[in-house]
mmCIF file of C-alpha atoms in Angstrom:
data_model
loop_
_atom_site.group_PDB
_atom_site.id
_atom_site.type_symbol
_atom_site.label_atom_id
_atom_site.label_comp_id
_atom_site.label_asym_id
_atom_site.label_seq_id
_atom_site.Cartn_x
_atom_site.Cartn_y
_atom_site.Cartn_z
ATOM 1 C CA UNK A 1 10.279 84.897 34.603
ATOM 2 C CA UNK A 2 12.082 88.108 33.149
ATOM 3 C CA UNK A 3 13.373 88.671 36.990
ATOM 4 C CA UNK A 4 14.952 85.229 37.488
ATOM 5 C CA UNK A 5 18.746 85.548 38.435
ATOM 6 C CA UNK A 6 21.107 82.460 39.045
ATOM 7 C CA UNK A 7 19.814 81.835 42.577
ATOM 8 C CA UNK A 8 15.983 81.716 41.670
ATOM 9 C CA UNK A 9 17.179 79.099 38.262
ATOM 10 C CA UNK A 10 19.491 77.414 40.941
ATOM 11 C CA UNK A 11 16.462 76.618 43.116
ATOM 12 C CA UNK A 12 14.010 75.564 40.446
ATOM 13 C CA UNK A 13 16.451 73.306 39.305
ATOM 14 C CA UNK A 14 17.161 72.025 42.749
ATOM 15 C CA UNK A 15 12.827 71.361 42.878
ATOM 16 C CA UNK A 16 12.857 70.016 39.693
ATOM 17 C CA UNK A 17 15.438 67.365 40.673
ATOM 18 C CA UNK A 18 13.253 66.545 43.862
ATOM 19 C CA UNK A 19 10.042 66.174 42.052
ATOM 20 C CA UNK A 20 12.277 63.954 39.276
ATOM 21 C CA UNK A 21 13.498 61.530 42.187
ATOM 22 C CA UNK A 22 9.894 61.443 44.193
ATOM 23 C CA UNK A 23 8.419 60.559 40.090
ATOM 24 C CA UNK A 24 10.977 57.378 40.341
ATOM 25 C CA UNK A 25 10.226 56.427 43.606
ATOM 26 C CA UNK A 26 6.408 56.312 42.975
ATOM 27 C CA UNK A 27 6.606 54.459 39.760
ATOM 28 C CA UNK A 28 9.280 51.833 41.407
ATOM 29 C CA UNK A 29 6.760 51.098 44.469
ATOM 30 C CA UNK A 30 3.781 50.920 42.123
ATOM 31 C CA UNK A 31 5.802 48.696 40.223
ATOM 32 C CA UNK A 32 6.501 46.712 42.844
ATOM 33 C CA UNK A 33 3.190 46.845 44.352
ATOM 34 C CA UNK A 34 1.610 45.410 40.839
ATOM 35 C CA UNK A 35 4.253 42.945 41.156
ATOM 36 C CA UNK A 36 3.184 41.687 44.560
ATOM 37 C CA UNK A 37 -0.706 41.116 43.327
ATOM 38 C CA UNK A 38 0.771 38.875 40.954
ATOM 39 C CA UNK A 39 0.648 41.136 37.428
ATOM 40 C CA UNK A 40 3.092 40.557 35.057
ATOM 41 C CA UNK A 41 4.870 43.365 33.955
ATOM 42 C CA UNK A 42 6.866 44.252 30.463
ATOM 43 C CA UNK A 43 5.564 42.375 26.983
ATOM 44 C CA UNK A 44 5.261 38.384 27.560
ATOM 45 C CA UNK A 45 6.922 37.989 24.235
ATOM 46 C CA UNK A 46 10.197 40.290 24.524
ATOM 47 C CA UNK A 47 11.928 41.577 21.447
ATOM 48 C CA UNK A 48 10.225 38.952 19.547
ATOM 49 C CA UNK A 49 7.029 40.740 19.651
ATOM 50 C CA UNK A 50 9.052 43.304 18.116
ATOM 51 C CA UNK A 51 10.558 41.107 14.924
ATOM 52 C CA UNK A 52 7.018 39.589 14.539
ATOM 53 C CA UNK A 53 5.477 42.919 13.814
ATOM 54 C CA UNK A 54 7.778 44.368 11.086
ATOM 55 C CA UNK A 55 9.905 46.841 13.976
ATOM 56 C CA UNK A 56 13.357 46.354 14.698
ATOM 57 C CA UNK A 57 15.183 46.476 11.311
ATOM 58 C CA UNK A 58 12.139 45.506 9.365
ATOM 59 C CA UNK A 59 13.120 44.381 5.563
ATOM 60 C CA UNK A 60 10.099 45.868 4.786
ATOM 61 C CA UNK A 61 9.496 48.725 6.033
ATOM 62 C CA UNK A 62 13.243 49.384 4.491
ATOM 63 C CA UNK A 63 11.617 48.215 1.333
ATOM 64 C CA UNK A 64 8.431 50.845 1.191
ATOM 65 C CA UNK A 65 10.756 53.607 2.528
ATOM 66 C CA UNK A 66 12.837 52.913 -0.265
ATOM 67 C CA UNK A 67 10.269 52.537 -3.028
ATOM 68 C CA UNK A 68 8.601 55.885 -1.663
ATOM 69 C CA UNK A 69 11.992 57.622 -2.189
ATOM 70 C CA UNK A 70 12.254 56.193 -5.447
ATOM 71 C CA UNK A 71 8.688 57.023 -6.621
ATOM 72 C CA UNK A 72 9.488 60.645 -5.359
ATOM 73 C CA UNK A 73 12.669 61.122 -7.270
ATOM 74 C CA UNK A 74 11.554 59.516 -10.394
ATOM 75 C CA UNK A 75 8.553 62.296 -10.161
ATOM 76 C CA UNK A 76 11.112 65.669 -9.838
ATOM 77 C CA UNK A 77 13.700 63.615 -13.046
ATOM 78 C CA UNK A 78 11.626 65.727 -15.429
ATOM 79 C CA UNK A 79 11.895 69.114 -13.401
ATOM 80 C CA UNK A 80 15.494 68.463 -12.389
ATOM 81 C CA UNK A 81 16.225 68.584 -16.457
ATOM 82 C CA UNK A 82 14.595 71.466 -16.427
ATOM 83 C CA UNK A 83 16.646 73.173 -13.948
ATOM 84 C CA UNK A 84 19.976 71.766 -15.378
ATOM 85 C CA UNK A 85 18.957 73.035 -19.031
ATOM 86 C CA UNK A 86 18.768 76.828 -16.914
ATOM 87 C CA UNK A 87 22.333 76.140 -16.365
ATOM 88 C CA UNK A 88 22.093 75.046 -12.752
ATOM 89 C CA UNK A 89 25.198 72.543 -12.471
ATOM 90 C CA UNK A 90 26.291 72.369 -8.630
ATOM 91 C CA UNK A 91 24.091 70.757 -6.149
ATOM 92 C CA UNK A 92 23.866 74.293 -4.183
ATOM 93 C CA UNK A 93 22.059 75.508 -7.523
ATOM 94 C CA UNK A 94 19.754 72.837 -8.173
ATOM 95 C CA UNK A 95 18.562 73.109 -4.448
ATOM 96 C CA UNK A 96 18.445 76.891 -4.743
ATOM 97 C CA UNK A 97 16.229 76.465 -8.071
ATOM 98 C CA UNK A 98 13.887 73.871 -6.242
ATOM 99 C CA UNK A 99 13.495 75.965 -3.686
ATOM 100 C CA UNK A 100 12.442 79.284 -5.168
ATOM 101 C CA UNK A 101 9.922 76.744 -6.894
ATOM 102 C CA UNK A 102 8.932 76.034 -3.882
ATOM 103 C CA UNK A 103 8.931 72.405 -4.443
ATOM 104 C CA UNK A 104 9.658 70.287 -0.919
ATOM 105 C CA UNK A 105 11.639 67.462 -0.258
ATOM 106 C CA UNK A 106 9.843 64.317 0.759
ATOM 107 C CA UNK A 107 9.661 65.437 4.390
ATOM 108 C CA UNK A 108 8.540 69.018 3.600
ATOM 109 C CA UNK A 109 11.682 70.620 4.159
ATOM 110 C CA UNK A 110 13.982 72.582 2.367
ATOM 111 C CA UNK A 111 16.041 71.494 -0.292
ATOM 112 C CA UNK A 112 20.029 71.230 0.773
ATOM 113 C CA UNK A 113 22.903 70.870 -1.670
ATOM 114 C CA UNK A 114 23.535 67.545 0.154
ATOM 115 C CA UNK A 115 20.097 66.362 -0.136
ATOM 116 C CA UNK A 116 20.568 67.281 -3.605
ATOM 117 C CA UNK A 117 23.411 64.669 -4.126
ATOM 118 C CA UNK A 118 21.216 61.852 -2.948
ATOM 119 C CA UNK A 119 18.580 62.562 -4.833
ATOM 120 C CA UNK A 120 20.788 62.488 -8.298
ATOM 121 C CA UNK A 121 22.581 59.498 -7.421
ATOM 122 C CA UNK A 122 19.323 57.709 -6.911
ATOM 123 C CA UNK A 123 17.892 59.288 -9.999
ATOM 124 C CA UNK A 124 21.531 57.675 -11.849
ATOM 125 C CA UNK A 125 21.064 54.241 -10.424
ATOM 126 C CA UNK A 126 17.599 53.742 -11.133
#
């Protein structure tokens, strides 16, 4: 809406509000209406449901996230030797050199001079 001014955004958010509190008000009498029949609402089991199937702080889902990030750095020790032989010694270089190698971190992003650091430190206590 290249024509909207403050009053036009002013009203839309004024709708917007309305249709937010007539959402809540629909959901809260279904809710209540599913109540009434007799159906039981929210997980039976609570947060234990959640412990039971690994969520929550899982030890090991910590575990694989961990091994995956270790797996990953031990397979970039041989190029980051490379790049410090080039002379790269600063984290900001070492990203820089991944980068324009266009090698990703684990995510796919960018390397970062602080992502850097992690990376080395795991590399040093492996």
């Amino acid at each position: 809406m290249p024509n909207a001014n403050a009053v036009t955004l002013g009203i839309m958010a004024v709708i917007a509000e309305e249709e937010r509190r007539l959402i809540s008000e629909r959901t809260k009498a279904a809710m209540k209406a599913a109540k009434a029949r007799g159906v039981k609402l929210g997980n039976p089991n609570g947060a234990e449901a959640f412990r039971r199937t690994g969520f929550s702080g899982s030890k090991i889902g910590t575990q694989v996230n961990k091994a995956n990030a270790q797996r990953r750095a031990e397979s970039l020790r041989e190029i980051l030797s490379d790049i410090k032989a080039d002379g790269a010694v600063s984290f900001a270089a070492v990203a820089k050199a991944l980068n324009e190698r266009h090698i990703t971190t684990r995510l796919g992003k960018n390397w970062q001079p602080g992502s850097v650091k992690l990376l080395m430190r795991r590399l040093e206590e492996a």
